[in-house]
Every structure is written in structure tokens, then in C-alpha cells.
Amino acid sequence: MGNTQASRCDDTSARAGEALRIDGSRLWDSLMRLAEIGATPKGGVCRLALTELDRQGRDFFVREAKAAGCTVRIDAIGNIFARRAGRNDSLPPVMTGSHIDTQPTGGKFDGNYGVLAGIEVLRTLNDHGIVTHAPLEVVVWTNEEGSRFVPVMMGSGAYIGEFELAGLLAQTDRDGILVGEALKAIGYEGSAPLGEGKPRAYFEAHIEQGPVLEANETTIGVVTGALGQRWYDVTVTGMEAHAGPTPMALRKDALLAAAELVGIVNRIALDHPPHGRGTVGCLSVHPDSRNVIPGRVSMTVDLRASDDGRLSAMHDDFLTRTQELATRHGVSIDVRQVVYFPPQPFDTDLVHAVRTGAAALGLSEMDVISGAGHDAVYLARVAPTAMIFVPCKDGISHNEIEDAKPQHLEAGANVLLHAMLDVANQPSSTSRR
Ligand SMILES: [Zn+2]
């Protein structure tokens, strides 16, 4: 951590802070209360972005933040910032947060944990009368999930300037409702300028959404960065023909070529261990009839890797092998890249702070890489950023059965508390970068 011994000794509140712990049952209680808003019969949550239920979830957050003494501001895309003043309130804040929108069949913890862990950090500081040097902020980012409106990570993307506001406000859901209309309808179209007050540091606590921590019986995932991603829409075009009269040698079977392509995508990922990923998630067959040789197949391809060199190599390999496959099958294959997220390493100092913080708390920890996108991945482009992962049951999320253990959630919030305190109490004269 960046703190020097001298600066620690100067500050009695920092020393008293070493023994500080959040209240795990209060955190759990908040999570369960928020999960009641949009609760599903199977124990999950359906709280889609910018719906009436999202409004209720946001209202819950705002109430809790104000009860913890925060001032609240809302920006033009509906991101909510709860601010706790620092001794030197002109300093950039140390920020934490996540999202409270969910998938249609989402869980109680994805996103919600990061937001409420932030609130619990503030409550803990209040309990002990601790005022940090720099201000602290807890943020709720609008529409991280992207299930009602695209793009995903809309609020954090707008905040860092990745998207134009006007374009986002004009996005529509399946019923033709505009983002701008939906924001107004729930009363969360704010007046704070987009992207103002960039943080000194950004932390995000999150359930892992994968099986690695659980498999390793480890409590804290020290997230070193996020995988880069390339998403493609692929169309394989062959020739529809009758399944009976058309001999095998004279077919142009789009599905046969597509089936081989699924194997190729898998192979490309396996050729780039340990972090290469390759997935075909959607496949639609035309005309989808029992006795017609498929003439057209539309499919999605998702490639991920931990560094851009590998991701580019996977991309090139994919294009080369696709064209070779098209020739061999006498079909045409159109590949259109629709999304590119470069791999995003997190800030070395903050990652180190999370690692040593976990060790100081006596928690098991290991380095992990995030395979999923998070608001933190955008924040990392404009501020030093790190994430803290805790295990979730069987690595499952985006599912109503998503589950996490109270003691893991508590442990992650304690790591968050100390990481935030550490950065927020660094003297402003000390440049971290
Ligand atoms: Zn999430």
C-alpha cells in the first residue's frame, strides 16, 4: 500500500482503523431488503433497468445513503452518486459502487452486493466517527446488464465518455420506449453533468460469477484485470434443397459448416490457455424444417483473451479458418465484428492494496482475472481501479438460484473498507501515479 509508516503514525484515526470491521449482518439485511424489490418466486430478482421496480430499488439506495449522511446527486443518464464529505473535500473522491439492475431471471447479489457493500463501509465509518482525508462516494451505475436497453454498462460508459448522451437517450426497448422517456418516468433524469468529479480511485466489490474461487476454497479474488472481448455476428449461407432427392456430395449444407465452426471456435480458445475463451451462444437455422437441407445459419461468436496480442491472434485464426471452411463446404460465411473491448489491466498499486489488505485481515486470497465485463472495466480507463471478488455458489450468476455466503460477502466488504480507507487517508501531496 502507498501509505508510508510516517503518514500512518501521524494519523491516529488511521491506526484505530486497523481493527475496524463492517457489520456483516447489517450488510446481509440490506441485501435481503433490496432483493424484495422485484423478488421472483424462485428466490431471484427481476429488476430491469429504468422500470418502476428499478425506481423502487434506486429509492431504497437513496434513502439508505441519506440515512448514512450522504449528499446525493444524479447525472443525465441516471447514475446516482452518494457522497460522504472528507476532511479535505476538494480532493477527488475515493469511489466504489456497481449496479442494481438485474437480468430478467437475475439474482440477489450481482451488482447489488457492490453497491450495498459501499453503503456498509460508510455506515461503519459513521459508527466509529471516522472522517477520511478525501471524500468517499458510492455510485449506482445505470443499466449495467443491458437486457432491456443496449448497450451494456450504459451508465459507466456514458460517464467515461465512451458513448454520446443523445444516442443513449434515443435507444429503445422492445416496446419502443426510449431510454430518455424511461429515465423521466422514474424520476431519475438528473442534472449533474456527465463525467464530472473523476475519482482518485475506484473499487468495485462483486460476486465472482465463475467457479474459480469456490474450486480453490478461497475467500477473496484479487482481480488483476478483465479479459478482452471480440463479439461477432456470423451468417453461413448455403443452398436449401430437399433432404431426400439431394445426394450428399451435391449439398451446400449451411448447418454442417456451422457445426464445424462451433468446434473451430472451441479449438481456438483451447489453443490460447489459460484465459482463452470461445463461445457460440446463439444459432438460428433457416428454414428450420425437418426435411430441408439448411440454407442459412445465423450464429454469434464470442472470443475472449487476457492480452490483446492473443486476442488478435485468435481473431486472425478465426477469420482464416472460417474462410478455409467456407471453401471446403461450398458455402459463404459472412463475419461481422459487433463488439470489441480491449483487455483491461487494473491499477497495480490498488490491486496490491486489495491483496495485502486481504492478507492483513487473515483471509485466503488469490489472483483472478475477470472474464465478464463490469462497470469497473470502463472506470479503469479514467481512474486507478481494482475489483474484489467473493465466491458465489457453483459459480452461478444471471440466474435466480445465484447465491453467496454471508461470511464471504462480509469478508469482501472488509477488504473494500480497508482498501478505501487506505487510499482516502493518503496525504494529498503524495502522488500515487
Ligand atoms: Zn454485475
CSV table of C-alpha atoms and ligand atoms in Angstrom, one decimal:
chain,number,residue,atom,x,y,z
A,1,MET,CA,0.0,0.0,0.0
A,2,GLY,CA,1.1,3.5,-0.7
A,3,ASN,CA,1.0,4.7,3.0
A,4,THR,CA,4.3,5.4,4.5
A,5,GLN,CA,4.9,4.4,8.1
A,6,ALA,CA,5.3,8.1,8.9
A,7,SER,CA,2.0,9.1,7.5
A,8,ARG,CA,0.2,6.3,9.4
A,9,CYS,CA,1.8,7.4,12.7
A,10,ASP,CA,0.7,11.0,12.1
A,11,ASP,CA,-2.9,9.9,11.9
A,12,THR,CA,-4.4,8.3,15.0
A,13,SER,CA,-7.6,7.6,13.2
A,14,ALA,CA,-5.7,5.6,10.6
A,15,ARG,CA,-4.2,3.5,13.4
A,16,ALA,CA,-7.5,3.0,15.1
A,17,GLY,CA,-8.8,2.0,11.7
A,18,GLU,CA,-6.7,-1.2,11.6
A,19,ALA,CA,-9.1,-3.1,13.8
A,20,LEU,CA,-12.2,-1.7,12.0
A,21,ARG,CA,-14.7,-4.3,10.7
A,22,ILE,CA,-18.0,-3.8,8.9
A,23,ASP,CA,-21.3,-5.3,10.3
A,24,GLY,CA,-21.9,-8.4,8.3
A,25,SER,CA,-25.5,-8.9,9.4
A,26,ARG,CA,-26.4,-5.3,8.6
A,27,LEU,CA,-24.9,-5.8,5.1
A,28,TRP,CA,-26.9,-9.1,4.7
A,29,ASP,CA,-30.1,-7.4,5.9
A,30,SER,CA,-29.7,-4.6,3.4
A,31,LEU,CA,-29.1,-7.1,0.6
A,32,MET,CA,-32.2,-9.1,1.5
A,33,ARG,CA,-34.3,-5.9,1.7
A,34,LEU,CA,-33.2,-4.7,-1.7
A,35,ALA,CA,-33.9,-8.3,-3.1
A,36,GLU,CA,-37.5,-7.9,-2.0
A,37,ILE,CA,-37.9,-5.3,-4.8
A,38,GLY,CA,-38.7,-7.4,-7.8
A,39,ALA,CA,-38.4,-10.7,-6.0
A,40,THR,CA,-39.2,-13.8,-8.1
A,41,PRO,CA,-40.9,-17.0,-6.9
A,42,LYS,CA,-37.7,-19.0,-7.3
A,43,GLY,CA,-35.8,-16.7,-5.0
A,44,GLY,CA,-34.2,-14.5,-7.6
A,45,VAL,CA,-34.8,-10.9,-8.6
A,46,CYS,CA,-36.2,-9.3,-11.8
A,47,ARG,CA,-35.5,-5.6,-11.7
A,48,LEU,CA,-34.8,-4.4,-15.2
A,49,ALA,CA,-33.2,-1.1,-15.8
A,50,LEU,CA,-35.3,2.0,-15.7
A,51,THR,CA,-38.5,0.2,-14.8
A,52,GLU,CA,-40.8,1.0,-11.9
A,53,LEU,CA,-39.0,-1.7,-9.8
A,54,ASP,CA,-35.7,-0.1,-10.7
A,55,ARG,CA,-37.1,3.2,-9.4
A,56,GLN,CA,-38.0,1.5,-6.1
A,57,GLY,CA,-34.6,0.0,-5.9
A,58,ARG,CA,-33.0,3.4,-6.5
A,59,ASP,CA,-35.2,5.0,-3.9
A,60,PHE,CA,-34.1,2.4,-1.4
A,61,PHE,CA,-30.4,3.2,-2.2
A,62,VAL,CA,-31.0,6.9,-1.9
A,63,ARG,CA,-32.8,6.5,1.4
A,64,GLU,CA,-30.0,4.4,2.8
A,65,ALA,CA,-27.4,6.8,1.5
A,66,LYS,CA,-29.1,9.8,3.1
A,67,ALA,CA,-29.6,7.9,6.3
A,68,ALA,CA,-25.8,7.4,6.3
A,69,GLY,CA,-25.3,11.2,6.0
A,70,CYS,CA,-24.6,11.4,2.3
A,71,THR,CA,-25.5,14.0,-0.2
A,72,VAL,CA,-26.9,12.6,-3.4
A,73,ARG,CA,-26.5,13.8,-7.0
A,74,ILE,CA,-27.8,12.2,-10.2
A,75,ASP,CA,-26.4,12.7,-13.6
A,76,ALA,CA,-28.0,13.0,-17.0
A,77,ILE,CA,-28.0,9.2,-17.6
A,78,GLY,CA,-29.4,8.4,-14.1
A,79,ASN,CA,-26.1,7.4,-12.4
A,80,ILE,CA,-26.6,8.1,-8.7
A,81,PHE,CA,-23.6,9.3,-6.6
A,82,ALA,CA,-23.8,9.3,-2.8
A,83,ARG,CA,-21.1,11.4,-1.3
A,84,ARG,CA,-19.6,11.4,2.2
A,85,ALA,CA,-17.5,14.5,2.8
A,86,GLY,CA,-13.8,14.3,3.5
A,87,ARG,CA,-11.6,16.5,5.7
A,88,ASN,CA,-10.3,18.0,2.5
A,89,ASP,CA,-13.5,17.9,0.5
A,90,SER,CA,-11.9,19.5,-2.6
A,91,LEU,CA,-9.9,16.3,-3.2
A,92,PRO,CA,-11.1,13.8,-5.8
A,93,PRO,CA,-13.3,11.2,-4.1
A,94,VAL,CA,-12.4,7.5,-3.5
A,95,MET,CA,-15.3,5.8,-5.2
A,96,THR,CA,-16.9,2.4,-5.0
A,97,GLY,CA,-20.1,1.0,-6.5
A,98,SER,CA,-21.8,-1.2,-9.0
A,99,HIS,CA,-25.3,-1.6,-10.4
A,100,ILE,CA,-28.7,-2.6,-9.1
A,101,ASP,CA,-30.4,-3.5,-12.3
A,102,THR,CA,-30.7,-7.3,-12.9
A,103,GLN,CA,-31.3,-9.8,-15.7
A,104,PRO,CA,-34.9,-10.9,-16.2
A,105,THR,CA,-34.0,-14.0,-14.2
A,106,GLY,CA,-31.3,-12.5,-12.1
A,107,GLY,CA,-30.1,-13.0,-8.6
A,108,LYS,CA,-29.8,-11.0,-5.3
A,109,PHE,CA,-26.1,-10.3,-5.4
A,110,ASP,CA,-24.8,-9.5,-8.9
A,111,GLY,CA,-24.2,-5.7,-8.7
A,112,ASN,CA,-26.3,-5.2,-5.6
A,113,TYR,CA,-23.5,-6.5,-3.4
A,114,GLY,CA,-21.0,-3.9,-4.7
A,115,VAL,CA,-23.4,-1.1,-4.1
A,116,LEU,CA,-24.5,-2.2,-0.6
A,117,ALA,CA,-21.0,-3.1,0.5
A,118,GLY,CA,-20.2,0.5,-0.3
A,119,ILE,CA,-23.0,1.8,1.9
A,120,GLU,CA,-21.9,-0.6,4.6
A,121,VAL,CA,-18.4,0.9,4.5
A,122,LEU,CA,-19.9,4.4,5.1
A,123,ARG,CA,-22.1,3.2,8.0
A,124,THR,CA,-19.1,1.5,9.6
A,125,LEU,CA,-17.1,4.8,9.4
A,126,ASN,CA,-20.1,6.6,10.9
A,127,ASP,CA,-20.3,4.2,13.8
A,128,HIS,CA,-16.7,4.9,14.7
A,129,GLY,CA,-16.8,8.7,13.9
A,130,ILE,CA,-14.1,8.4,11.3
A,131,VAL,CA,-13.7,11.1,8.7
A,132,THR,CA,-11.4,10.3,5.8
A,133,HIS,CA,-9.0,12.8,4.3
A,134,ALA,CA,-10.5,12.5,0.8
A,135,PRO,CA,-14.3,12.3,0.3
A,136,LEU,CA,-15.9,8.9,-0.4
A,137,GLU,CA,-18.6,8.2,-2.9
A,138,VAL,CA,-20.8,5.2,-3.5
A,139,VAL,CA,-22.3,5.0,-7.1
A,140,VAL,CA,-25.1,3.2,-8.7
A,141,TRP,CA,-24.4,2.9,-12.4
A,142,THR,CA,-27.4,2.9,-14.8
A,143,ASN,CA,-28.2,-0.2,-16.9
A,144,GLU,CA,-25.1,-2.4,-16.4
A,145,GLU,CA,-26.9,-5.5,-17.6
A,146,GLY,CA,-28.1,-4.3,-21.0
A,147,SER,CA,-31.1,-6.7,-21.0
A,148,ARG,CA,-33.8,-4.1,-21.6
A,149,PHE,CA,-31.7,-1.4,-23.3
A,150,VAL,CA,-28.4,-1.8,-25.2
A,151,PRO,CA,-25.5,-1.1,-24.8
A,152,VAL,CA,-24.5,-2.9,-21.6
A,153,MET,CA,-22.7,-0.8,-19.0
A,154,MET,CA,-24.5,2.2,-20.3
A,155,GLY,CA,-24.1,4.4,-17.2
A,156,SER,CA,-20.4,3.9,-16.6
A,157,GLY,CA,-19.8,4.0,-20.4
A,158,ALA,CA,-21.5,7.4,-20.6
A,159,TYR,CA,-19.6,8.6,-17.5
A,160,ILE,CA,-16.2,7.9,-19.1
A,161,GLY,CA,-17.3,9.4,-22.4
A,162,GLU,CA,-17.4,6.1,-24.3
A,163,PHE,CA,-21.0,6.9,-25.6
A,164,GLU,CA,-22.7,10.2,-26.6
A,165,LEU,CA,-25.6,11.0,-24.3
A,166,ALA,CA,-28.0,11.9,-27.1
A,167,GLY,CA,-27.5,8.5,-28.7
A,168,LEU,CA,-28.1,6.7,-25.4
A,169,LEU,CA,-31.3,8.6,-24.6
A,170,ALA,CA,-32.6,7.6,-28.0
A,171,GLN,CA,-32.1,3.9,-27.5
A,172,THR,CA,-35.4,1.9,-27.3
A,173,ASP,CA,-36.5,-1.3,-25.6
A,174,ARG,CA,-38.6,-3.9,-27.4
A,175,ASP,CA,-41.8,-1.8,-26.8
A,176,GLY,CA,-40.2,1.2,-28.4
A,177,ILE,CA,-39.8,3.1,-25.1
A,178,LEU,CA,-36.9,5.5,-25.2
A,179,VAL,CA,-34.2,5.5,-22.5
A,180,GLY,CA,-34.9,9.2,-22.1
A,181,GLU,CA,-38.6,8.6,-21.6
A,182,ALA,CA,-37.9,5.8,-19.1
A,183,LEU,CA,-35.5,7.9,-17.1
A,184,LYS,CA,-38.0,10.8,-16.9
A,185,ALA,CA,-40.9,8.4,-16.0
A,186,ILE,CA,-39.0,7.0,-12.9
A,187,GLY,CA,-37.7,10.5,-11.9
A,188,TYR,CA,-34.0,9.7,-12.3
A,189,GLU,CA,-33.1,12.0,-15.2
A,190,GLY,CA,-30.6,14.1,-13.2
A,191,SER,CA,-29.0,17.5,-13.7
A,192,ALA,CA,-25.4,16.7,-12.7
A,193,PRO,CA,-23.1,16.9,-15.7
A,194,LEU,CA,-22.0,13.6,-17.1
A,195,GLY,CA,-18.5,12.5,-16.1
A,196,GLU,CA,-17.8,15.3,-13.6
A,197,GLY,CA,-15.7,14.6,-10.5
A,198,LYS,CA,-13.5,11.8,-11.7
A,199,PRO,CA,-12.4,9.7,-8.7
A,200,ARG,CA,-8.9,9.4,-7.2
A,201,ALA,CA,-9.5,5.6,-7.1
A,202,TYR,CA,-12.4,3.3,-8.0
A,203,PHE,CA,-13.1,0.0,-6.2
A,204,GLU,CA,-15.8,-2.5,-7.1
A,205,ALA,CA,-16.8,-5.5,-5.0
A,206,HIS,CA,-18.6,-8.2,-6.9
A,207,ILE,CA,-19.5,-11.9,-6.7
A,208,GLU,CA,-17.1,-13.8,-8.9
A,209,GLN,CA,-19.8,-15.1,-11.4
A,210,GLY,CA,-17.4,-18.0,-12.1
A,211,PRO,CA,-16.3,-21.2,-10.3
A,212,VAL,CA,-12.6,-20.5,-9.6
A,213,LEU,CA,-12.7,-19.2,-6.0
A,214,GLU,CA,-15.0,-21.8,-4.8
A,215,ALA,CA,-13.0,-24.6,-6.5
A,216,ASN,CA,-9.9,-23.2,-4.8
A,217,GLU,CA,-11.7,-22.7,-1.4
A,218,THR,CA,-10.5,-19.1,-1.5
A,219,THR,CA,-12.5,-16.2,0.0
A,220,ILE,CA,-11.1,-13.2,-1.8
A,221,GLY,CA,-10.4,-12.9,-5.6
A,222,VAL,CA,-7.8,-10.2,-6.2
A,223,VAL,CA,-8.8,-9.1,-9.7
A,224,THR,CA,-5.8,-8.2,-11.8
A,225,GLY,CA,-7.8,-7.1,-14.8
A,226,ALA,CA,-10.5,-8.1,-17.3
A,227,LEU,CA,-10.4,-10.2,-20.4
A,228,GLY,CA,-10.6,-8.5,-23.8
A,229,GLN,CA,-13.6,-9.5,-25.9
A,230,ARG,CA,-14.5,-9.7,-29.5
A,231,TRP,CA,-18.1,-10.5,-30.5
A,232,TYR,CA,-19.2,-11.4,-34.0
A,233,ASP,CA,-22.4,-12.0,-35.9
A,234,VAL,CA,-21.8,-14.8,-38.4
A,235,THR,CA,-24.0,-15.8,-41.3
A,236,VAL,CA,-23.4,-19.1,-43.1
A,237,THR,CA,-25.2,-19.2,-46.5
A,238,GLY,CA,-25.5,-22.5,-48.4
A,239,MET,CA,-28.4,-23.8,-50.5
A,240,GLU,CA,-31.8,-25.0,-49.4
A,241,ALA,CA,-32.8,-28.3,-51.0
A,242,HIS,CA,-34.9,-31.3,-50.4
A,243,ALA,CA,-33.5,-33.7,-47.8
A,244,GLY,CA,-34.4,-36.8,-49.9
A,245,PRO,CA,-33.5,-36.2,-53.6
A,246,THR,CA,-30.3,-34.3,-53.0
A,247,PRO,CA,-27.2,-36.6,-52.7
A,248,MET,CA,-24.7,-35.9,-50.0
A,249,ALA,CA,-21.9,-34.9,-52.4
A,250,LEU,CA,-24.1,-32.2,-54.1
A,251,ARG,CA,-25.2,-30.3,-51.0
A,252,LYS,CA,-24.3,-26.9,-49.7
A,253,ASP,CA,-25.4,-27.5,-46.1
A,254,ALA,CA,-25.1,-24.3,-44.0
A,255,LEU,CA,-25.7,-26.1,-40.7
A,256,LEU,CA,-23.0,-28.7,-41.4
A,257,ALA,CA,-20.5,-25.9,-41.9
A,258,ALA,CA,-21.8,-24.1,-38.9
A,259,ALA,CA,-21.4,-27.2,-36.7
A,260,GLU,CA,-17.8,-27.4,-37.7
A,261,LEU,CA,-17.4,-23.7,-37.0
A,262,VAL,CA,-18.6,-24.3,-33.4
A,263,GLY,CA,-15.7,-26.8,-33.0
A,264,ILE,CA,-13.3,-24.4,-34.5
A,265,VAL,CA,-14.3,-21.6,-32.0
A,266,ASN,CA,-13.8,-24.0,-29.2
A,267,ARG,CA,-10.4,-25.1,-30.6
A,268,ILE,CA,-9.1,-21.6,-31.0
A,269,ALA,CA,-9.8,-20.9,-27.3
A,270,LEU,CA,-8.1,-24.1,-26.2
A,271,ASP,CA,-5.1,-23.1,-28.2
A,272,HIS,CA,-4.7,-20.0,-26.0
A,273,PRO,CA,-4.6,-21.2,-22.4
A,274,PRO,CA,-5.3,-20.5,-19.6
A,275,HIS,CA,-7.5,-17.5,-20.3
A,276,GLY,CA,-8.7,-18.0,-23.9
A,277,ARG,CA,-12.4,-18.3,-24.2
A,278,GLY,CA,-14.6,-19.2,-27.3
A,279,THR,CA,-18.3,-19.5,-27.3
A,280,VAL,CA,-21.1,-19.9,-29.8
A,281,GLY,CA,-24.2,-18.8,-27.8
A,282,CYS,CA,-26.9,-18.4,-30.4
A,283,LEU,CA,-27.7,-20.4,-33.5
A,284,SER,CA,-30.7,-20.0,-35.8
A,285,VAL,CA,-31.3,-22.3,-38.7
A,286,HIS,CA,-33.2,-21.4,-41.8
A,287,PRO,CA,-35.7,-22.6,-42.8
A,288,ASP,CA,-35.7,-24.8,-39.8
A,289,SER,CA,-37.6,-27.6,-41.4
A,290,ARG,CA,-37.2,-31.4,-40.8
A,291,ASN,CA,-36.7,-32.3,-44.5
A,292,VAL,CA,-35.0,-29.3,-45.9
A,293,ILE,CA,-31.2,-29.0,-46.0
A,294,PRO,CA,-30.4,-25.8,-44.1
A,295,GLY,CA,-29.7,-22.9,-46.5
A,296,ARG,CA,-28.7,-20.3,-43.9
A,297,VAL,CA,-27.5,-20.3,-40.3
A,298,SER,CA,-27.0,-17.2,-38.2
A,299,MET,CA,-24.8,-17.5,-35.2
A,300,THR,CA,-22.9,-15.5,-32.6
A,301,VAL,CA,-19.3,-16.0,-31.7
A,302,ASP,CA,-17.6,-14.6,-28.6
A,303,LEU,CA,-13.8,-14.7,-28.2
A,304,ARG,CA,-12.0,-13.5,-25.1
A,305,ALA,CA,-8.4,-13.3,-24.0
A,306,SER,CA,-6.2,-11.7,-21.3
A,307,ASP,CA,-3.9,-9.8,-23.6
A,308,ASP,CA,-4.5,-8.0,-26.9
A,309,GLY,CA,-1.8,-9.9,-28.8
A,310,ARG,CA,-3.6,-13.2,-28.0
A,311,LEU,CA,-7.0,-11.8,-28.8
A,312,SER,CA,-5.7,-10.5,-32.2
A,313,ALA,CA,-4.1,-13.9,-32.9
A,314,MET,CA,-7.4,-15.6,-32.1
A,315,HIS,CA,-9.3,-13.1,-34.3
A,316,ASP,CA,-6.9,-13.8,-37.2
A,317,ASP,CA,-7.1,-17.5,-36.7
A,318,PHE,CA,-10.9,-17.4,-36.6
A,319,LEU,CA,-11.1,-15.4,-39.9
A,320,THR,CA,-8.6,-17.7,-41.7
A,321,ARG,CA,-10.2,-20.9,-40.6
A,322,THR,CA,-13.7,-19.6,-41.4
A,323,GLN,CA,-12.7,-18.9,-45.0
A,324,GLU,CA,-11.0,-22.2,-45.4
A,325,LEU,CA,-14.2,-23.9,-44.0
A,326,ALA,CA,-16.4,-21.9,-46.5
A,327,THR,CA,-14.3,-23.1,-49.4
A,328,ARG,CA,-14.4,-26.7,-48.3
A,329,HIS,CA,-18.2,-26.7,-47.8
A,330,GLY,CA,-19.0,-24.6,-50.9
A,331,VAL,CA,-20.9,-22.1,-48.7
A,332,SER,CA,-20.2,-18.4,-48.0
A,333,ILE,CA,-19.5,-17.2,-44.5
A,334,ASP,CA,-20.0,-13.6,-43.6
A,335,VAL,CA,-18.3,-12.5,-40.4
A,336,ARG,CA,-19.1,-9.1,-38.8
A,337,GLN,CA,-17.4,-8.0,-35.6
A,338,VAL,CA,-20.0,-6.2,-33.5
A,339,VAL,CA,-18.2,-5.6,-30.2
A,340,TYR,CA,-14.6,-5.1,-29.2
A,341,PHE,CA,-13.5,-4.5,-25.6
A,342,PRO,CA,-9.7,-4.4,-25.3
A,343,PRO,CA,-8.3,-6.4,-22.3
A,344,GLN,CA,-8.2,-4.1,-19.3
A,345,PRO,CA,-5.5,-4.5,-16.7
A,346,PHE,CA,-6.3,-2.9,-13.3
A,347,ASP,CA,-4.1,-0.5,-11.4
A,348,THR,CA,-1.0,-2.2,-10.0
A,349,ASP,CA,-1.0,-0.3,-6.7
A,350,LEU,CA,-4.7,-0.8,-6.0
A,351,VAL,CA,-4.5,-4.4,-6.9
A,352,HIS,CA,-1.6,-4.7,-4.4
A,353,ALA,CA,-3.7,-2.9,-1.8
A,354,VAL,CA,-6.5,-5.4,-2.2
A,355,ARG,CA,-4.1,-8.3,-2.0
A,356,THR,CA,-2.2,-7.1,1.1
A,357,GLY,CA,-5.5,-5.9,2.7
A,358,ALA,CA,-7.0,-9.4,2.4
A,359,ALA,CA,-3.8,-11.0,3.8
A,360,ALA,CA,-3.8,-8.5,6.7
A,361,LEU,CA,-7.4,-9.5,7.5
A,362,GLY,CA,-6.3,-13.1,7.6
A,363,LEU,CA,-8.4,-14.0,4.5
A,364,SER,CA,-7.4,-16.5,1.9
A,365,GLU,CA,-6.8,-14.7,-1.4
A,366,MET,CA,-5.7,-15.5,-5.0
A,367,ASP,CA,-5.2,-13.5,-8.2
A,368,VAL,CA,-8.0,-13.9,-10.7
A,369,ILE,CA,-9.0,-12.3,-13.9
A,370,SER,CA,-12.5,-11.2,-14.7
A,371,GLY,CA,-14.0,-13.0,-17.6
A,372,ALA,CA,-17.1,-10.8,-17.6
A,373,GLY,CA,-17.5,-7.1,-18.2
A,374,HIS,CA,-18.1,-4.8,-15.3
A,375,ASP,CA,-18.5,-1.1,-14.8
A,376,ALA,CA,-15.0,-1.2,-13.3
A,377,VAL,CA,-13.6,-2.1,-16.7
A,378,TYR,CA,-14.8,1.3,-18.1
A,379,LEU,CA,-13.7,3.2,-14.9
A,380,ALA,CA,-10.2,1.7,-15.3
A,381,ARG,CA,-9.9,3.9,-18.4
A,382,VAL,CA,-10.1,7.1,-16.5
A,383,ALA,CA,-9.0,6.3,-12.9
A,384,PRO,CA,-6.9,3.8,-11.0
A,385,THR,CA,-9.3,0.9,-10.5
A,386,ALA,CA,-9.4,-2.5,-8.8
A,387,MET,CA,-12.0,-5.1,-8.1
A,388,ILE,CA,-12.6,-7.5,-5.2
A,389,PHE,CA,-14.3,-10.8,-6.0
A,390,VAL,CA,-16.0,-13.1,-3.5
A,391,PRO,CA,-17.2,-16.7,-4.3
A,392,CYS,CA,-20.7,-17.4,-5.4
A,393,LYS,CA,-22.3,-20.8,-5.1
A,394,ASP,CA,-21.3,-23.2,-8.0
A,395,GLY,CA,-20.0,-20.1,-9.8
A,396,ILE,CA,-23.6,-19.4,-11.0
A,397,SER,CA,-25.0,-15.9,-11.6
A,398,HIS,CA,-27.5,-14.3,-14.0
A,399,ASN,CA,-29.8,-17.0,-12.5
A,400,GLU,CA,-32.5,-16.9,-9.8
A,401,ILE,CA,-30.5,-19.5,-7.8
A,402,GLU,CA,-27.5,-17.2,-7.6
A,403,ASP,CA,-26.2,-17.5,-4.0
A,404,ALA,CA,-23.4,-16.3,-1.8
A,405,LYS,CA,-22.3,-17.0,1.7
A,406,PRO,CA,-22.8,-14.2,4.3
A,407,GLN,CA,-19.3,-14.6,5.7
A,408,HIS,CA,-17.8,-14.2,2.2
A,409,LEU,CA,-19.8,-11.1,1.5
A,410,GLU,CA,-18.7,-9.7,4.9
A,411,ALA,CA,-15.1,-10.6,4.2
A,412,GLY,CA,-15.1,-8.8,0.8
A,413,ALA,CA,-16.7,-5.7,2.3
A,414,ASN,CA,-14.0,-5.6,5.0
A,415,VAL,CA,-11.3,-5.7,2.2
A,416,LEU,CA,-13.2,-2.9,0.5
A,417,LEU,CA,-13.4,-0.9,3.7
A,418,HIS,CA,-9.6,-1.1,4.3
A,419,ALA,CA,-8.7,-0.5,0.7
A,420,MET,CA,-10.9,2.6,0.5
A,421,LEU,CA,-9.6,3.9,3.9
A,422,ASP,CA,-6.0,3.4,2.8
A,423,VAL,CA,-6.3,5.4,-0.4
A,424,ALA,CA,-8.6,8.1,1.1
A,425,ASN,CA,-6.2,8.7,4.0
A,426,GLN,CA,-3.2,9.1,1.9
A,427,PRO,CA,-1.9,12.7,2.1
A,428,SER,CA,-3.0,14.7,-0.9
A,429,SER,CA,0.6,15.7,-1.5
A,430,THR,CA,1.5,12.1,-2.2
A,431,SER,CA,1.0,11.4,-5.9
A,432,ARG,CA,0.1,7.8,-6.4
A,433,ARG,CA,0.8,7.6,-10.0
B,1,ZN,ZN,-22.8,-7.2,-12.2
